[in-house]
Amino acid sequence: MSRLLLNCDIGESFGAWTMGLDAEVMPFIDCANIACGFHAGDPSIMRKTVALALQHGVQIGAHPAYQDLAGFGRRSMAYAPQELQDLLHYQIGALDGICRAQGGRVSYVKPHGAMYNDMMAKPAQLRAVIQAVAAYDASLPLMLMATRDNRAAQALGDEYGVTLWFEAFADRAYDNAGHLVSRQLPGAVHHDAQVILQQALTIARGQTLVASDGSPLLLQANTLCVHGDNASSVAAVQRIRQALTPQ
C-alpha cells in the first residue's frame, strides 16, 4: 500500500461565520489546504488555522482561488495568464507571511474550486499556474488532480522544475477520463462512510476504481483529499487514517 498524504480544505470560515470542523479533523491529516481570503477565510481565520496546523505538525498549503467570496470560488472567471499569476502570488504571499510570523512556512500550493478545475481542463491555464509557483518558489509542490493520464501535466511540471503532487478523492465519483463527475449529477458525491473508506483503500493499494460508465480506472496519486465539514466526514477521515497507518 502506498503512503498517501491525507489533505483537507480548511480555514474556510469568515468573520463570525463558521464553516467546517477544523479542530476536529486536523489531528488526522497530513496537509492543510488553507483558504487565502479570496473564496473564504480572512486574516484572523488564516492566523488561527496556521496555529492549529503548526500545533499538530501538519504541512501548510496555500489554497488560492478566484476572487469570488459570494460564489465560494466555484464559478469560472476569465483572467489573462499574468492576472492569474498575480492572484496566486498575492494569496500565497499573504498566507506565507502569516506562517512566517508564527515560525512556519507555506510548503505547497493547491488551487481551489473553479481555478483548480479550469487548470485541469485548459493546458494554457495549467502552464500559468505552474509558472506562478515556479516564480514564487520552485521548491513548492503543486497539488493537482490525478487523472487517467498524468503525462502532459507531468511534462509541464518538469519544464519549470516544479514538483507535482497528484491528488485523488475518496468521496467523489469519476468519469472514464479520470475527471470528477459534476456535483450537479446524481451519485457524484459519496456519502456512505464504508464506500468512502473502500475507495480510499482501493487508491492506496494501486487498484482500479469503477468509472461512471462502468470502465476500470487506475489513478496514480500521491495524496488523498478528505473532507471535515461535518461529524460524519470527520469520522470517515479518522477511519481512513487508521486504515492507512501501518500497524
XYZ file of C-alpha atoms in Angstrom:
247
model
C 0.000 0.000 0.000
C 1.390 3.403 -0.983
C 1.866 6.172 1.588
C -0.849 8.632 0.623
C -0.772 12.052 2.265
C -4.225 12.993 3.557
C -5.119 16.587 2.681
C -8.145 18.653 3.660
C -9.536 22.035 2.556
C -9.600 24.036 5.751
C -9.732 27.550 7.226
C -12.878 28.344 5.251
C -14.721 30.279 7.943
C -15.165 34.026 7.501
C -15.613 36.618 10.248
C -18.348 35.407 12.602
C -19.440 32.705 10.136
C -18.061 29.230 10.845
C -17.563 26.519 8.242
C -16.009 23.131 8.828
C -14.738 21.262 11.875
C -11.106 22.300 11.586
C -10.042 21.446 15.134
C -11.660 18.003 14.927
C -10.125 16.975 11.582
C -6.629 18.463 11.988
C -5.207 15.605 14.131
C -5.890 13.070 11.366
C -4.483 14.815 8.268
C -1.007 15.405 6.848
C -1.683 18.550 4.804
C -3.966 21.532 5.467
C -5.093 23.469 2.383
C -5.735 26.856 3.999
C -8.041 29.335 2.276
C -6.285 32.611 1.480
C -9.162 35.084 1.657
C -10.444 35.149 -1.932
C -13.075 32.389 -1.703
C -13.143 32.029 2.097
C -11.093 32.882 5.140
C -9.788 36.209 6.380
C -6.547 37.298 8.095
C -7.683 36.234 11.575
C -9.053 32.892 10.385
C -5.829 32.294 8.472
C -3.752 33.041 11.596
C -5.827 30.721 13.784
C -5.772 27.912 11.215
C -1.998 28.213 10.729
C -1.548 27.995 14.508
C -3.710 24.866 14.644
C -1.748 23.221 11.823
C 1.592 24.024 13.461
C 0.321 22.652 16.779
C -0.393 19.285 15.115
C 2.685 19.201 12.862
C 0.569 19.394 9.699
C 2.031 20.726 6.445
C 0.524 24.063 5.403
C -0.606 24.572 1.834
C -1.841 27.763 0.202
C -5.361 27.244 -1.171
C -5.785 30.187 -3.579
C -8.921 30.840 -5.625
C -10.581 33.241 -7.987
C -11.668 36.470 -6.275
C -15.211 35.257 -5.609
C -16.360 35.242 -1.975
C -20.052 35.228 -2.940
C -19.620 32.152 -5.123
C -17.149 30.380 -2.808
C -14.676 30.324 -5.679
C -16.725 27.754 -7.589
C -17.573 29.979 -10.574
C -15.226 30.120 -13.558
C -13.837 33.592 -14.236
C -11.816 34.898 -17.164
C -8.283 36.013 -16.279
C -5.305 36.640 -18.522
C -2.293 34.474 -17.617
C -0.483 37.362 -15.926
C -3.579 38.310 -13.937
C -3.902 34.726 -12.782
C -0.282 34.678 -11.661
C -0.845 37.958 -9.792
C -3.806 36.387 -7.946
C -1.695 33.402 -6.973
C 1.295 35.431 -5.780
C -0.959 37.737 -3.734
C -2.635 34.845 -1.919
C 0.401 32.592 -1.475
C 2.389 35.550 -0.169
C -0.339 36.537 2.292
C -0.558 33.073 3.818
C 3.222 32.659 3.786
C 3.596 35.923 5.719
C 1.135 34.745 8.358
C 3.032 31.449 8.570
C 6.409 33.170 8.940
C 5.095 35.293 11.812
C 4.396 32.043 13.683
C 7.605 30.259 12.757
C 6.199 28.266 9.832
C 6.144 28.418 6.037
C 3.826 27.530 3.212
C 5.058 24.167 1.935
C 2.876 23.534 -1.150
C 0.089 25.063 -3.258
C -3.347 23.650 -4.105
C -5.708 25.873 -6.133
C -9.361 25.829 -5.114
C -12.658 25.206 -6.849
C -13.118 26.635 -10.317
C -9.452 27.634 -10.586
C -8.462 24.016 -9.883
C -10.968 22.604 -12.370
C -10.141 25.166 -15.061
C -6.423 24.483 -14.906
C -7.098 20.774 -15.394
C -9.263 21.485 -18.451
C -7.085 24.182 -20.059
C -3.366 23.479 -20.661
C -2.574 27.201 -21.018
C -4.060 27.884 -17.588
C -2.157 24.990 -16.014
C 1.027 26.423 -17.531
C 0.255 29.833 -15.999
C -0.325 28.277 -12.566
C 2.897 26.264 -12.734
C 4.787 29.369 -13.876
C 3.379 31.290 -10.900
C 4.505 28.631 -8.428
C 7.956 28.439 -10.055
C 8.350 32.209 -9.898
C 7.324 32.385 -6.239
C 9.322 29.375 -5.030
C 10.086 26.456 -7.337
C 10.623 24.197 -4.309
C 6.884 24.329 -3.503
C 4.970 21.319 -4.869
C 1.749 21.989 -6.767
C -1.216 19.763 -5.943
C -3.441 18.894 -8.898
C -5.895 16.231 -9.957
C -4.739 12.718 -10.775
C -6.444 11.582 -13.993
C -6.248 8.522 -16.224
C -3.150 10.009 -17.889
C -0.898 12.385 -15.916
C 1.849 12.619 -18.548
C 1.018 16.021 -20.079
C 0.786 17.684 -16.670
C 3.988 15.998 -15.532
C 5.806 17.297 -18.626
C 4.772 20.871 -17.740
C 5.939 20.430 -14.171
C 9.275 19.075 -15.399
C 9.645 22.004 -17.803
C 9.514 24.520 -14.944
C 11.171 22.380 -12.269
C 8.029 22.199 -10.115
C 7.171 19.000 -8.233
C 3.604 17.833 -8.822
C 1.528 16.048 -6.191
C -1.304 14.201 -7.905
C -4.497 14.160 -5.880
C -7.344 11.665 -5.705
C -10.674 11.904 -3.897
C -12.161 9.310 -1.589
C -15.693 10.670 -1.692
C -16.199 11.578 -5.353
C -17.252 9.630 -8.435
C -15.039 9.716 -11.549
C -15.767 9.674 -15.273
C -13.817 7.489 -17.683
C -11.118 10.158 -18.223
C -10.429 10.323 -14.508
C -12.176 13.658 -14.016
C -14.645 14.262 -11.203
C -18.301 13.779 -12.047
C -20.127 17.116 -11.792
C -21.725 17.771 -8.419
C -24.923 18.578 -10.347
C -25.273 14.925 -11.361
C -26.696 12.188 -9.116
C -24.128 9.979 -7.428
C -21.306 12.493 -7.871
C -20.561 12.603 -4.132
C -20.295 9.511 -1.940
C -21.935 9.834 1.468
C -21.676 6.271 2.785
C -18.678 6.020 5.135
C -17.894 2.458 4.063
C -17.895 3.398 0.374
C -15.553 6.316 1.097
C -13.195 4.109 3.099
C -13.171 1.412 0.413
C -12.379 3.947 -2.323
C -9.503 5.347 -0.255
C -8.069 1.863 0.247
C -8.501 0.986 -3.438
C -6.497 4.055 -4.473
C -3.817 3.445 -1.835
C -3.412 -0.170 -2.981
C -2.952 0.885 -6.604
C -6.105 -0.963 -7.638
C -8.669 0.125 -10.218
C -11.808 2.103 -9.460
C -15.008 1.777 -11.473
C -15.705 4.909 -13.528
C -19.219 6.275 -14.001
C -19.548 4.433 -17.327
C -18.503 1.131 -15.748
C -14.964 1.106 -17.168
C -11.908 0.375 -14.964
C -9.936 3.444 -13.875
C -6.457 3.450 -12.364
C -5.364 6.626 -10.565
C -1.718 7.113 -9.633
C -1.875 9.541 -6.733
C 0.413 10.993 -4.083
C -2.289 12.484 -1.894
C -5.908 11.858 -0.998
C -8.397 14.669 -0.398
C -10.735 14.190 2.547
C -13.374 16.494 3.985
C -14.085 17.644 7.524
C -17.206 19.759 7.262
C -19.490 17.589 9.416
C -19.274 14.930 12.115
C -19.773 12.067 9.635
C -16.934 13.237 7.394
C -14.595 13.648 10.376
C -15.419 10.076 11.409
C -14.633 8.933 7.859
C -11.273 10.742 7.939
C -10.431 9.043 11.236
C -11.242 5.623 9.753
C -9.154 6.352 6.637
C -6.237 7.494 8.813
C -6.405 4.317 10.858
C -6.695 2.101 7.766
C -3.734 3.748 6.001
C -1.442 3.797 9.040
C 0.906 0.767 9.177
C 0.268 -1.370 12.236
